CSV table of C-alpha atoms and ligand atoms in Angstrom, one decimal:
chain,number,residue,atom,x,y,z
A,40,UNK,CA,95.4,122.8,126.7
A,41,UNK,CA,98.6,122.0,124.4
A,42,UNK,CA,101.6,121.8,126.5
A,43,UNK,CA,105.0,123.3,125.4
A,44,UNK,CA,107.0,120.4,123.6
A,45,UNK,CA,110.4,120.1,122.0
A,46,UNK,CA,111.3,118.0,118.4
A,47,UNK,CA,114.6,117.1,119.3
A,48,UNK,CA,114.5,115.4,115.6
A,49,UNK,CA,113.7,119.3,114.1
A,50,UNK,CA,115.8,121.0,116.6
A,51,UNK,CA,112.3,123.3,117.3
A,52,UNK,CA,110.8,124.7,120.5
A,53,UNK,CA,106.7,124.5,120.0
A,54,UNK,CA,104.7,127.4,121.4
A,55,UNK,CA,107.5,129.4,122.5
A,56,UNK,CA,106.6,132.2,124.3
A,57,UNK,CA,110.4,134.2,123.9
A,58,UNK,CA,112.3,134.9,120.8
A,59,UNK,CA,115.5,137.1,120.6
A,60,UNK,CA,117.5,137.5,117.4
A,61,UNK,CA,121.2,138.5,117.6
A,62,UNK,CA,123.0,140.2,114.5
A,63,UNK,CA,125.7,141.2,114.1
A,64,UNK,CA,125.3,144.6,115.4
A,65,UNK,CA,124.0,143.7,118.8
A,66,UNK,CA,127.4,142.5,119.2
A,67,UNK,CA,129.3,145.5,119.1
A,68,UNK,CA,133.0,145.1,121.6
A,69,UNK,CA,132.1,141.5,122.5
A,70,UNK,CA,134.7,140.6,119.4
A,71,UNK,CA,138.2,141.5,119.2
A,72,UNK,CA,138.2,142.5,115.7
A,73,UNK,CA,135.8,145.6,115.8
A,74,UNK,CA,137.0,146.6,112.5
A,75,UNK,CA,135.8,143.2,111.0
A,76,UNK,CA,132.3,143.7,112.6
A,77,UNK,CA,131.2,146.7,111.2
A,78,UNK,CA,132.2,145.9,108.0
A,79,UNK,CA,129.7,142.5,108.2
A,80,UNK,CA,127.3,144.7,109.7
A,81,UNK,CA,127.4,147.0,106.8
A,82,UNK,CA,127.4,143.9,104.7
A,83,UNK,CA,123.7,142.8,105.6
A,84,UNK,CA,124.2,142.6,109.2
A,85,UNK,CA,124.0,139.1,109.8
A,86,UNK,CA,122.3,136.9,112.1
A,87,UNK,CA,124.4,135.6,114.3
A,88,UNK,CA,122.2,133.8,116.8
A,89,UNK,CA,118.3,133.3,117.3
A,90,UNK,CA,116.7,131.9,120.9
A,91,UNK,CA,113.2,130.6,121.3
A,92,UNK,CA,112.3,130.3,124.7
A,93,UNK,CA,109.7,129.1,126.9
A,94,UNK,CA,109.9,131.3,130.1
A,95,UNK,CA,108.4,130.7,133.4
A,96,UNK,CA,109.4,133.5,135.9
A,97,UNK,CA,108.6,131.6,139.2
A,98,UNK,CA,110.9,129.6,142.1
A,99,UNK,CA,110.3,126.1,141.7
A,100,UNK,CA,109.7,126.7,137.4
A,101,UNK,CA,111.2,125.6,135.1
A,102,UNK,CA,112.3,128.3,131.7
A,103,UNK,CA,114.3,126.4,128.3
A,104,UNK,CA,115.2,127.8,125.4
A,105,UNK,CA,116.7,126.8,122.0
A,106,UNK,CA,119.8,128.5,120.3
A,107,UNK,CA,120.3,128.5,117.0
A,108,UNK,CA,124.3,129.8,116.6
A,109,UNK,CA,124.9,130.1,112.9
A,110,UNK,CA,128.4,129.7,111.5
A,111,UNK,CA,130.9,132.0,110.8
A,112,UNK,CA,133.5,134.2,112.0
A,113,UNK,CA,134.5,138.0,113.0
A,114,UNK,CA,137.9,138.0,112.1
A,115,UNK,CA,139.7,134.9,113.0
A,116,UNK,CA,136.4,134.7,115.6
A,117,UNK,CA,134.2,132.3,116.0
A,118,UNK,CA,130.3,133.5,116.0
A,119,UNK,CA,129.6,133.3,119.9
A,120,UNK,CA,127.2,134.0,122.3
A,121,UNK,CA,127.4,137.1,124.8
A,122,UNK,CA,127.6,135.4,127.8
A,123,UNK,CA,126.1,136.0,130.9
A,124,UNK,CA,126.3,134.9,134.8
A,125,UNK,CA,122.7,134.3,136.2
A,126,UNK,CA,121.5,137.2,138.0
A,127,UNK,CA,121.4,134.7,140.7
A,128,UNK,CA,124.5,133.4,140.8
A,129,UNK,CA,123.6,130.1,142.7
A,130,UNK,CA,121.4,129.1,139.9
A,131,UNK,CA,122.7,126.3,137.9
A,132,UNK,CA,122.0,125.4,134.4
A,133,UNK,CA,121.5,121.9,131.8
A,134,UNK,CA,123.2,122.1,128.3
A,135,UNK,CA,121.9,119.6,125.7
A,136,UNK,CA,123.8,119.5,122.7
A,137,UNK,CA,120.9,119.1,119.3
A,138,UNK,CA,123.0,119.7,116.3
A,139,UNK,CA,126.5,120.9,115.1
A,140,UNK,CA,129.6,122.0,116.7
A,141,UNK,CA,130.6,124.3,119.6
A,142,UNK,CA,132.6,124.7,122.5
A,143,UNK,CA,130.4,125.6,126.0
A,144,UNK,CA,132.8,128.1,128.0
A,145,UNK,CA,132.4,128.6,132.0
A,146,UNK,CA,134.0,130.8,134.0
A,147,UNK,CA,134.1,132.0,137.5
A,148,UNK,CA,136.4,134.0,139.0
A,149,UNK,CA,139.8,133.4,137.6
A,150,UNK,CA,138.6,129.7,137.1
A,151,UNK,CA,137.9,128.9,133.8
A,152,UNK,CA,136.3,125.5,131.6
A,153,UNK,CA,135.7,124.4,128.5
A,154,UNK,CA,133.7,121.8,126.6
A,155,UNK,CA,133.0,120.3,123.0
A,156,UNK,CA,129.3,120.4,122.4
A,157,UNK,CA,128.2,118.0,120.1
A,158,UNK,CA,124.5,116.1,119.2
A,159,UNK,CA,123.6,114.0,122.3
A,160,UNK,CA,126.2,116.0,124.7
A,161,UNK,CA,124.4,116.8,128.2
A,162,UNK,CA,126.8,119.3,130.1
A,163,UNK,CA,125.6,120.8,133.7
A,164,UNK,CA,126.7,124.9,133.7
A,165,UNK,CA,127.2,124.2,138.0
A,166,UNK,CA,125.6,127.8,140.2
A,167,UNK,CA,128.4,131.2,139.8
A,168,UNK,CA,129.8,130.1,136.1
A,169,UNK,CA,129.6,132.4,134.2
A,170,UNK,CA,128.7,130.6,130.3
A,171,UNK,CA,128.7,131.4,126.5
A,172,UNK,CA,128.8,129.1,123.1
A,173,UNK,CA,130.8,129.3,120.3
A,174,UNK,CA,130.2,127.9,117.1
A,175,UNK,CA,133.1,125.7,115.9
A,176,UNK,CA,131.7,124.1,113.0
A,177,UNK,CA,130.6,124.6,109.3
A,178,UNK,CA,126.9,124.6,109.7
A,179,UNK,CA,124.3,125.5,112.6
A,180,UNK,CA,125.3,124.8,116.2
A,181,UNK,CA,121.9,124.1,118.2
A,182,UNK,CA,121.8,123.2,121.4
A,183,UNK,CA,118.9,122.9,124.5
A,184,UNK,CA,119.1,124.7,127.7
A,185,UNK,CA,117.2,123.9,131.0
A,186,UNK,CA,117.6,126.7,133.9
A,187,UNK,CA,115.4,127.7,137.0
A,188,UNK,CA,113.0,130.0,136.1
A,189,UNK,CA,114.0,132.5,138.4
A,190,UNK,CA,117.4,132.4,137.4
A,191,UNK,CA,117.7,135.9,135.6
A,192,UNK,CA,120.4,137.0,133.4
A,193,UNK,CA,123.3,139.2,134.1
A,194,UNK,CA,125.2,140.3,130.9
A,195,UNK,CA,127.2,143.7,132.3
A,196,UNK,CA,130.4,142.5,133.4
A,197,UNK,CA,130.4,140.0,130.2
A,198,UNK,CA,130.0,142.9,128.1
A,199,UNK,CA,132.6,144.9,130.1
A,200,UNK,CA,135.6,142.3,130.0
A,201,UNK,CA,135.0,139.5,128.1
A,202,UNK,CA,135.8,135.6,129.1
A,203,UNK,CA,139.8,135.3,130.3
A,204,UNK,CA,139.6,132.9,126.8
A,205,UNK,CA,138.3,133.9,123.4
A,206,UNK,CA,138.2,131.0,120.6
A,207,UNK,CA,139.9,131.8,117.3
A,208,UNK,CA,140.6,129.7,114.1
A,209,UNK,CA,143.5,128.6,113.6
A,210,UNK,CA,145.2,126.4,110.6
A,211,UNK,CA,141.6,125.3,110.5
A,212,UNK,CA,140.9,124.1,113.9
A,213,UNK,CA,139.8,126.1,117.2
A,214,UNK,CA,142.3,127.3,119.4
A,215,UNK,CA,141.4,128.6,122.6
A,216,UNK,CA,143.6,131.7,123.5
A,217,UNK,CA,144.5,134.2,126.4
A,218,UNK,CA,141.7,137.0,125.9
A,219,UNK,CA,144.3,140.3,125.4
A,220,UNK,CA,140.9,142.5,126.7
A,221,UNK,CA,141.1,140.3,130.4
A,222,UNK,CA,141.8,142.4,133.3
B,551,S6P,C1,119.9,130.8,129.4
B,551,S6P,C2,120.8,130.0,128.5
B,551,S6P,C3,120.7,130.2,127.0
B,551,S6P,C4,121.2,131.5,126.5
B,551,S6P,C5,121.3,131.6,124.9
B,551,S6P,C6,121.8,132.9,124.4
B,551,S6P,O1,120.2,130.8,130.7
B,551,S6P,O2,122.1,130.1,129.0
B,551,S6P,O3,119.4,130.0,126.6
B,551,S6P,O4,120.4,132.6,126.9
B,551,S6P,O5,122.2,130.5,124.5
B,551,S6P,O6,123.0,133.3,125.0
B,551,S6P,P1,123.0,134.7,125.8
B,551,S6P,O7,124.3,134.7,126.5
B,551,S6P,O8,122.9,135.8,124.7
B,551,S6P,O9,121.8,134.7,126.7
B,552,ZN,ZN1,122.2,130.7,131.4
């Protein structure tokens, strides 16, 4: 049988048995600028992120997944992930930056990290963080990520409140701001 393999040279997930495409209207309230949003999604609803996964649903497995985070902003925004805690929360997580530039944001509790992501970058997401990418740069951000296979995903209280921090541009650089929508 072919096994699952990753190009790390073509950024591409072989045989991948998941694939989820985010435009710009599955984002609706994750962005400050709600205004700015569905104006783009009228504009041809972009795509704003596309995950190919392998999955494997058992303890002890293994699931990873590509993301492809294209560039561009909602607002003064940067395109982002959701977000999401593991559904269980003592499942930890591996980051491999493949291409680009982005920012890997943790958070749990009032305790919050952040991190450049760059080609070649390994970052460990530790159990209880919550996480989400950001694209910082001017083309694709791709990146590799390794997680128990049993981990599940947990986007509610992402979706409710946000990160304490959103990433904005700012006289052409990222700046990392208070999040006005925390608590
Ligand atoms: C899975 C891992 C990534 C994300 C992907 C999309 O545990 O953290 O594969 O699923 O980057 O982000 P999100 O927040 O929409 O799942
Ligand atoms: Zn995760």
């Amino acid at each position: 049988m072919l096994s699952n393999y990753i190009d790390l040279e073509k950024g591409i997930l072989e045989n991948y048995t998941e694939n989820v495409i985010r435009r710009a209207s599955d984002m609706l309230n994750f962005y400050q600028d709600n205004e700015a949003l569905e104006k783009m999604i009228k504009n041809g609803n972009p795509t704003i992120y596309e995950v190919y996964a392998v999955t494997h649903e058992g303890g002890g497995e293994l699931s990873y997944a590509i993301t492809i985070l294209h560039p561009g902003k909602v607002g003064n925004e940067y395109f982002m992930t959701k977000g999401h805690y593991h559904e269980k929360r003592d499942r930890g997580e591996l980051y491999i930056g493949l291409k680009g530039n982005g920012l890997l944001l943790m958070q749990k509790g009032e305790e919050i990290r952040w991190i450049e992501m760059e080609r070649g970058k390994i970052v460990y997401v530790p159990p209880y963080f919550a996480h989400r990418s950001i694209n910082t740069g001017n083309g694709n951000f791709v990146f590799l990520a390794i997680y128990p296979g049993d981990a599940g995903h947990d986007y509610g209280s992402i979706a409710e409140k946000g990160f304490a921090k959103i990433v904005i541009e700012e006289n052409g650089n990222y700046a990392v701001k208070d999040n006005p929508r925390w608590k």
